[in-house]
Amino acid sequence: MLNEPGAVVESYADIIAIHMAKLYESDKMTSDWIIGGDYNSGFRNFSSPHEFDQPAVFEDKFYVASVDSSVSLLNDNGGVHINSGILNYFSYCLLEPSDIMDGEEAFTLDKSLDTWFELLYMSNNQTDISDVAHYIMLSARLNNCSEGNTKLLERLIENHGLISGNGDESLKDSDSKPYSINIFFEDESMSDTIAI
């Protein structure tokens, strides 16, 4: 897969897996939101995506813009495994928000899992991150989430830039820089850097 639809599929797999591990207290995944932590230091951290070079929100450090298939292999098919950090972090914030505004309520593990699982039925191989934002609101209603859950969901969708594509500056790493690829040829006059 390519670009955002690929990142969405990666996120779904991560999100469902970590929910199931937490729900059933699996010894195959640690309780500190790190995937792969039992085999080595891990390779994805839901609570701190920057730790493994993933963005927390759109246009954040490590964010990879969409590309066409001609350069897809040079940047993880348009950030398929990298940009999955956006939805992973979003799902973490639904369960463990850093701040709760008046009238908001964090999701329970069961309610969150039901809400994400419902998205599997709504999505297809062209679902992008803004689609996920719309679908998760519908899924929350279908799963009878509380009004407080809905308020939190709406705020996080806006703050994380899931629809607008512009995440809250306070959630971005201040050392943000565009993803780039250095290409070097034997003839130095042809060497270039492609910013993506």
PDB file of C-alpha atoms in Angstrom:
ATOM      1  CA  MET A   1       0.000   0.000   0.000  1.00  0.00           C
ATOM      2  CA  LEU A   2       0.961   3.613  -0.477  1.00  0.00           C
ATOM      3  CA  ASN A   3       0.686   6.909   1.442  1.00  0.00           C
ATOM      4  CA  GLU A   4      -2.074   7.564   3.993  1.00  0.00           C
ATOM      5  CA  PRO A   5      -4.176   4.446   3.225  1.00  0.00           C
ATOM      6  CA  GLY A   6      -1.102   2.350   3.987  1.00  0.00           C
ATOM      7  CA  ALA A   7      -0.449   4.240   7.231  1.00  0.00           C
ATOM      8  CA  VAL A   8      -4.097   3.729   8.210  1.00  0.00           C
ATOM      9  CA  VAL A   9      -3.818  -0.041   7.737  1.00  0.00           C
ATOM     10  CA  GLU A  10      -0.585  -0.119   9.761  1.00  0.00           C
ATOM     11  CA  SER A  11      -2.237   1.894  12.522  1.00  0.00           C
ATOM     12  CA  TYR A  12      -5.290  -0.334  12.654  1.00  0.00           C
ATOM     13  CA  ALA A  13      -3.071  -3.372  13.124  1.00  0.00           C
ATOM     14  CA  ASP A  14      -1.063  -1.645  15.875  1.00  0.00           C
ATOM     15  CA  ILE A  15      -4.099  -0.206  17.642  1.00  0.00           C
ATOM     16  CA  ILE A  16      -6.098  -3.443  17.714  1.00  0.00           C
ATOM     17  CA  ALA A  17      -2.997  -5.403  18.788  1.00  0.00           C
ATOM     18  CA  ILE A  18      -2.104  -3.140  21.702  1.00  0.00           C
ATOM     19  CA  HIS A  19      -5.726  -2.973  22.860  1.00  0.00           C
ATOM     20  CA  MET A  20      -5.968  -6.767  22.840  1.00  0.00           C
ATOM     21  CA  ALA A  21      -2.642  -7.111  24.640  1.00  0.00           C
ATOM     22  CA  LYS A  22      -3.755  -4.678  27.340  1.00  0.00           C
ATOM     23  CA  LEU A  23      -7.186  -6.257  27.619  1.00  0.00           C
ATOM     24  CA  TYR A  24      -5.775  -9.752  28.035  1.00  0.00           C
ATOM     25  CA  GLU A  25      -2.583  -8.654  29.810  1.00  0.00           C
ATOM     26  CA  SER A  26      -0.419 -10.329  27.210  1.00  0.00           C
ATOM     27  CA  ASP A  27       3.207 -10.963  28.132  1.00  0.00           C
ATOM     28  CA  LYS A  28       4.077 -10.440  24.461  1.00  0.00           C
ATOM     29  CA  MET A  29       3.586  -6.676  24.705  1.00  0.00           C
ATOM     30  CA  THR A  30       4.600  -4.376  27.512  1.00  0.00           C
ATOM     31  CA  SER A  31       2.103  -2.224  29.368  1.00  0.00           C
ATOM     32  CA  ASP A  32       3.949   0.996  28.589  1.00  0.00           C
ATOM     33  CA  TRP A  33       2.460   1.458  25.102  1.00  0.00           C
ATOM     34  CA  ILE A  34       5.529   0.174  23.231  1.00  0.00           C
ATOM     35  CA  ILE A  35       5.130  -2.344  20.440  1.00  0.00           C
ATOM     36  CA  GLY A  36       8.010  -4.783  20.168  1.00  0.00           C
ATOM     37  CA  GLY A  37       9.393  -3.929  23.608  1.00  0.00           C
ATOM     38  CA  ASP A  38       9.591  -7.558  24.663  1.00  0.00           C
ATOM     39  CA  TYR A  39      11.968  -8.453  21.811  1.00  0.00           C
ATOM     40  CA  ASN A  40      14.264  -5.423  21.934  1.00  0.00           C
ATOM     41  CA  SER A  41      13.845  -1.755  22.799  1.00  0.00           C
ATOM     42  CA  GLY A  42      10.712  -1.697  20.633  1.00  0.00           C
ATOM     43  CA  PHE A  43       9.866  -0.051  17.339  1.00  0.00           C
ATOM     44  CA  ARG A  44       6.711   2.011  17.998  1.00  0.00           C
ATOM     45  CA  ASN A  45       5.708   3.987  21.079  1.00  0.00           C
ATOM     46  CA  PHE A  46       2.077   5.094  21.187  1.00  0.00           C
ATOM     47  CA  SER A  47       2.648   7.565  24.023  1.00  0.00           C
ATOM     48  CA  SER A  48       5.812   9.093  22.533  1.00  0.00           C
ATOM     49  CA  PRO A  49       6.035   8.552  18.742  1.00  0.00           C
ATOM     50  CA  HIS A  50       9.180  10.695  18.395  1.00  0.00           C
ATOM     51  CA  GLU A  51      11.131   8.062  20.321  1.00  0.00           C
ATOM     52  CA  PHE A  52      11.069   5.849  17.228  1.00  0.00           C
ATOM     53  CA  ASP A  53      11.142   8.572  14.563  1.00  0.00           C
ATOM     54  CA  GLN A  54       7.391   8.834  14.006  1.00  0.00           C
ATOM     55  CA  PRO A  55       5.244  11.975  13.892  1.00  0.00           C
ATOM     56  CA  ALA A  56       2.659  12.621  16.608  1.00  0.00           C
ATOM     57  CA  VAL A  57       0.510  14.858  14.378  1.00  0.00           C
ATOM     58  CA  PHE A  58       0.439  16.111  10.795  1.00  0.00           C
ATOM     59  CA  GLU A  59       3.410  18.213   9.653  1.00  0.00           C
ATOM     60  CA  ASP A  60       5.356  17.113  12.717  1.00  0.00           C
ATOM     61  CA  LYS A  61       8.985  16.044  12.813  1.00  0.00           C
ATOM     62  CA  PHE A  62       9.436  12.838  10.768  1.00  0.00           C
ATOM     63  CA  TYR A  63       6.122  13.357   8.898  1.00  0.00           C
ATOM     64  CA  VAL A  64       6.334  12.005   5.336  1.00  0.00           C
ATOM     65  CA  ALA A  65       4.194  13.649   2.649  1.00  0.00           C
ATOM     66  CA  SER A  66       2.383  11.541   0.079  1.00  0.00           C
ATOM     67  CA  VAL A  67       4.292  10.602  -3.061  1.00  0.00           C
ATOM     68  CA  ASP A  68       3.612   8.914  -6.356  1.00  0.00           C
ATOM     69  CA  SER A  69       4.689   5.337  -6.937  1.00  0.00           C
ATOM     70  CA  SER A  70       7.869   6.306  -8.805  1.00  0.00           C
ATOM     71  CA  VAL A  71       9.626   7.346  -5.577  1.00  0.00           C
ATOM     72  CA  SER A  72       7.610   5.310  -3.100  1.00  0.00           C
ATOM     73  CA  LEU A  73      10.369   2.892  -2.130  1.00  0.00           C
ATOM     74  CA  LEU A  74      12.682   5.750  -1.221  1.00  0.00           C
ATOM     75  CA  ASN A  75      10.485   6.952   1.636  1.00  0.00           C
ATOM     76  CA  ASP A  76       8.589   3.982   3.049  1.00  0.00           C
ATOM     77  CA  ASN A  77       5.888   4.103   0.363  1.00  0.00           C
ATOM     78  CA  GLY A  78       4.897   7.610   1.413  1.00  0.00           C
ATOM     79  CA  GLY A  79       5.326   7.042   5.145  1.00  0.00           C
ATOM     80  CA  VAL A  80       3.308   3.844   5.545  1.00  0.00           C
ATOM     81  CA  HIS A  81       5.213   2.672   8.651  1.00  0.00           C
ATOM     82  CA  ILE A  82       6.266   6.156   9.750  1.00  0.00           C
ATOM     83  CA  ASN A  83       2.995   8.130   9.581  1.00  0.00           C
ATOM     84  CA  SER A  84       1.146   5.355  11.396  1.00  0.00           C
ATOM     85  CA  GLY A  85       2.411   7.136  14.513  1.00  0.00           C
ATOM     86  CA  ILE A  86      -0.254   9.828  14.012  1.00  0.00           C
ATOM     87  CA  LEU A  87      -3.225   7.511  14.584  1.00  0.00           C
ATOM     88  CA  ASN A  88      -1.343   5.453  17.156  1.00  0.00           C
ATOM     89  CA  TYR A  89      -0.725   8.562  19.258  1.00  0.00           C
ATOM     90  CA  PHE A  90      -4.320   9.699  18.720  1.00  0.00           C
ATOM     91  CA  SER A  91      -5.619   6.338  19.998  1.00  0.00           C
ATOM     92  CA  TYR A  92      -3.376   6.628  23.073  1.00  0.00           C
ATOM     93  CA  CYS A  93      -4.766  10.106  23.798  1.00  0.00           C
ATOM     94  CA  LEU A  94      -8.336   8.770  23.733  1.00  0.00           C
ATOM     95  CA  LEU A  95      -7.457   6.423  26.595  1.00  0.00           C
ATOM     96  CA  GLU A  96      -4.933   8.542  28.467  1.00  0.00           C
ATOM     97  CA  PRO A  97      -5.494  12.197  27.569  1.00  0.00           C
ATOM     98  CA  SER A  98      -2.875  14.542  28.979  1.00  0.00           C
ATOM     99  CA  ASP A  99      -5.572  17.056  29.853  1.00  0.00           C
ATOM    100  CA  ILE A 100      -9.320  16.653  30.227  1.00  0.00           C
ATOM    101  CA  MET A 101     -11.454  19.673  29.411  1.00  0.00           C
ATOM    102  CA  ASP A 102     -14.759  20.353  31.105  1.00  0.00           C
ATOM    103  CA  GLY A 103     -17.358  17.761  30.110  1.00  0.00           C
ATOM    104  CA  GLU A 104     -14.850  15.392  28.457  1.00  0.00           C
ATOM    105  CA  GLU A 105     -14.345  11.769  29.426  1.00  0.00           C
ATOM    106  CA  ALA A 106     -11.524   9.379  28.526  1.00  0.00           C
ATOM    107  CA  PHE A 107     -12.487   6.172  26.748  1.00  0.00           C
ATOM    108  CA  THR A 108     -12.423   2.883  28.624  1.00  0.00           C
ATOM    109  CA  LEU A 109     -10.302   0.153  27.067  1.00  0.00           C
ATOM    110  CA  ASP A 110     -13.395  -1.856  26.072  1.00  0.00           C
ATOM    111  CA  LYS A 111     -15.190   1.121  24.529  1.00  0.00           C
ATOM    112  CA  SER A 112     -12.081   2.202  22.650  1.00  0.00           C
ATOM    113  CA  LEU A 113     -11.498  -1.294  21.254  1.00  0.00           C
ATOM    114  CA  ASP A 114     -15.127  -1.565  20.118  1.00  0.00           C
ATOM    115  CA  THR A 115     -14.898   1.849  18.447  1.00  0.00           C
ATOM    116  CA  TRP A 116     -11.672   1.047  16.570  1.00  0.00           C
ATOM    117  CA  PHE A 117     -12.833  -2.451  15.665  1.00  0.00           C
ATOM    118  CA  GLU A 118     -15.954  -0.996  14.040  1.00  0.00           C
ATOM    119  CA  LEU A 119     -13.683   1.064  11.768  1.00  0.00           C
ATOM    120  CA  LEU A 120     -12.423  -2.122  10.144  1.00  0.00           C
ATOM    121  CA  TYR A 121     -15.891  -2.615   8.658  1.00  0.00           C
ATOM    122  CA  MET A 122     -16.151   0.990   7.485  1.00  0.00           C
ATOM    123  CA  SER A 123     -12.724   1.223   5.847  1.00  0.00           C
ATOM    124  CA  ASN A 124     -11.294   0.027   2.559  1.00  0.00           C
ATOM    125  CA  ASN A 125      -7.916   0.226   0.794  1.00  0.00           C
ATOM    126  CA  GLN A 126      -8.442   3.910  -0.046  1.00  0.00           C
ATOM    127  CA  THR A 127      -9.368   5.132   3.442  1.00  0.00           C
ATOM    128  CA  ASP A 128      -7.182   8.068   4.436  1.00  0.00           C
ATOM    129  CA  ILE A 129      -6.704   9.675   7.836  1.00  0.00           C
ATOM    130  CA  SER A 130      -9.465  12.269   7.370  1.00  0.00           C
ATOM    131  CA  ASP A 131     -11.854   9.414   6.521  1.00  0.00           C
ATOM    132  CA  VAL A 132     -10.833   7.726   9.773  1.00  0.00           C
ATOM    133  CA  ALA A 133     -11.756  10.900  11.683  1.00  0.00           C
ATOM    134  CA  HIS A 134     -15.259  10.889  10.181  1.00  0.00           C
ATOM    135  CA  TYR A 135     -15.676   7.139  10.620  1.00  0.00           C
ATOM    136  CA  ILE A 136     -14.571   7.152  14.243  1.00  0.00           C
ATOM    137  CA  MET A 137     -17.232   9.728  15.104  1.00  0.00           C
ATOM    138  CA  LEU A 138     -19.859   7.472  13.518  1.00  0.00           C
ATOM    139  CA  SER A 139     -18.374   4.420  15.222  1.00  0.00           C
ATOM    140  CA  ALA A 140     -18.502   6.187  18.600  1.00  0.00           C
ATOM    141  CA  ARG A 141     -22.213   6.854  18.083  1.00  0.00           C
ATOM    142  CA  LEU A 142     -22.869   3.267  16.990  1.00  0.00           C
ATOM    143  CA  ASN A 143     -21.090   2.016  20.116  1.00  0.00           C
ATOM    144  CA  ASN A 144     -23.095   4.329  22.388  1.00  0.00           C
ATOM    145  CA  CYS A 145     -20.085   6.268  23.604  1.00  0.00           C
ATOM    146  CA  SER A 146     -20.851   8.901  26.213  1.00  0.00           C
ATOM    147  CA  GLU A 147     -21.258  12.594  25.475  1.00  0.00           C
ATOM    148  CA  GLY A 148     -17.958  13.124  27.305  1.00  0.00           C
ATOM    149  CA  ASN A 149     -16.232  10.598  25.021  1.00  0.00           C
ATOM    150  CA  THR A 150     -17.620  12.426  21.992  1.00  0.00           C
ATOM    151  CA  LYS A 151     -16.403  15.805  23.254  1.00  0.00           C
ATOM    152  CA  LEU A 152     -12.910  14.424  23.802  1.00  0.00           C
ATOM    153  CA  LEU A 153     -12.966  12.768  20.383  1.00  0.00           C
ATOM    154  CA  GLU A 154     -13.975  15.990  18.625  1.00  0.00           C
ATOM    155  CA  ARG A 155     -11.239  18.021  20.338  1.00  0.00           C
ATOM    156  CA  LEU A 156      -8.528  15.459  19.637  1.00  0.00           C
ATOM    157  CA  ILE A 157      -9.543  15.191  15.974  1.00  0.00           C
ATOM    158  CA  GLU A 158      -9.047  18.943  15.669  1.00  0.00           C
ATOM    159  CA  ASN A 159      -5.834  19.120  17.746  1.00  0.00           C
ATOM    160  CA  HIS A 160      -4.196  16.244  15.898  1.00  0.00           C
ATOM    161  CA  GLY A 161      -5.169  17.663  12.501  1.00  0.00           C
ATOM    162  CA  LEU A 162      -6.916  14.495  11.358  1.00  0.00           C
ATOM    163  CA  ILE A 163      -9.296  16.394   9.082  1.00  0.00           C
ATOM    164  CA  SER A 164      -7.532  19.711   8.509  1.00  0.00           C
ATOM    165  CA  GLY A 165      -4.082  18.167   8.050  1.00  0.00           C
ATOM    166  CA  ASN A 166      -2.649  20.794  10.391  1.00  0.00           C
ATOM    167  CA  GLY A 167      -1.915  19.531  13.899  1.00  0.00           C
ATOM    168  CA  ASP A 168      -1.733  21.751  16.964  1.00  0.00           C
ATOM    169  CA  GLU A 169       1.702  23.373  17.206  1.00  0.00           C
ATOM    170  CA  SER A 170       2.001  22.459  20.881  1.00  0.00           C
ATOM    171  CA  LEU A 171       1.895  18.752  19.938  1.00  0.00           C
ATOM    172  CA  LYS A 172       4.662  19.069  17.370  1.00  0.00           C
ATOM    173  CA  ASP A 173       8.344  18.612  18.057  1.00  0.00           C
ATOM    174  CA  SER A 174       9.991  22.040  18.050  1.00  0.00           C
ATOM    175  CA  ASP A 175      12.932  20.578  16.112  1.00  0.00           C
ATOM    176  CA  SER A 176      10.652  19.774  13.186  1.00  0.00           C
ATOM    177  CA  LYS A 177      12.215  19.326   9.776  1.00  0.00           C
ATOM    178  CA  PRO A 178      10.981  17.898   6.462  1.00  0.00           C
ATOM    179  CA  TYR A 179      11.716  14.340   5.499  1.00  0.00           C
ATOM    180  CA  SER A 180      14.397  14.311   2.807  1.00  0.00           C
ATOM    181  CA  ILE A 181      16.341  11.805   0.775  1.00  0.00           C
ATOM    182  CA  ASN A 182      19.948  12.309  -0.212  1.00  0.00           C
ATOM    183  CA  ILE A 183      20.831  10.845  -3.584  1.00  0.00           C
ATOM    184  CA  PHE A 184      24.492  10.684  -4.578  1.00  0.00           C
ATOM    185  CA  PHE A 185      25.792   9.819  -8.027  1.00  0.00           C
ATOM    186  CA  GLU A 186      29.341   9.097  -9.113  1.00  0.00           C
ATOM    187  CA  ASP A 187      29.163  12.311 -11.111  1.00  0.00           C
ATOM    188  CA  GLU A 188      28.886  14.839  -8.239  1.00  0.00           C
ATOM    189  CA  SER A 189      27.208  17.407 -10.462  1.00  0.00           C
ATOM    190  CA  MET A 190      24.142  15.144 -10.539  1.00  0.00           C
ATOM    191  CA  SER A 191      23.928  14.633  -6.747  1.00  0.00           C
ATOM    192  CA  ASP A 192      20.853  16.139  -5.180  1.00  0.00           C
ATOM    193  CA  THR A 193      18.596  16.192  -2.143  1.00  0.00           C
ATOM    194  CA  ILE A 194      14.930  15.570  -2.650  1.00  0.00           C
ATOM    195  CA  ALA A 195      12.724  17.077   0.041  1.00  0.00           C
ATOM    196  CA  ILE A 196       9.464  15.225   0.374  1.00  0.00           C
TER     197      ILE A 196
END
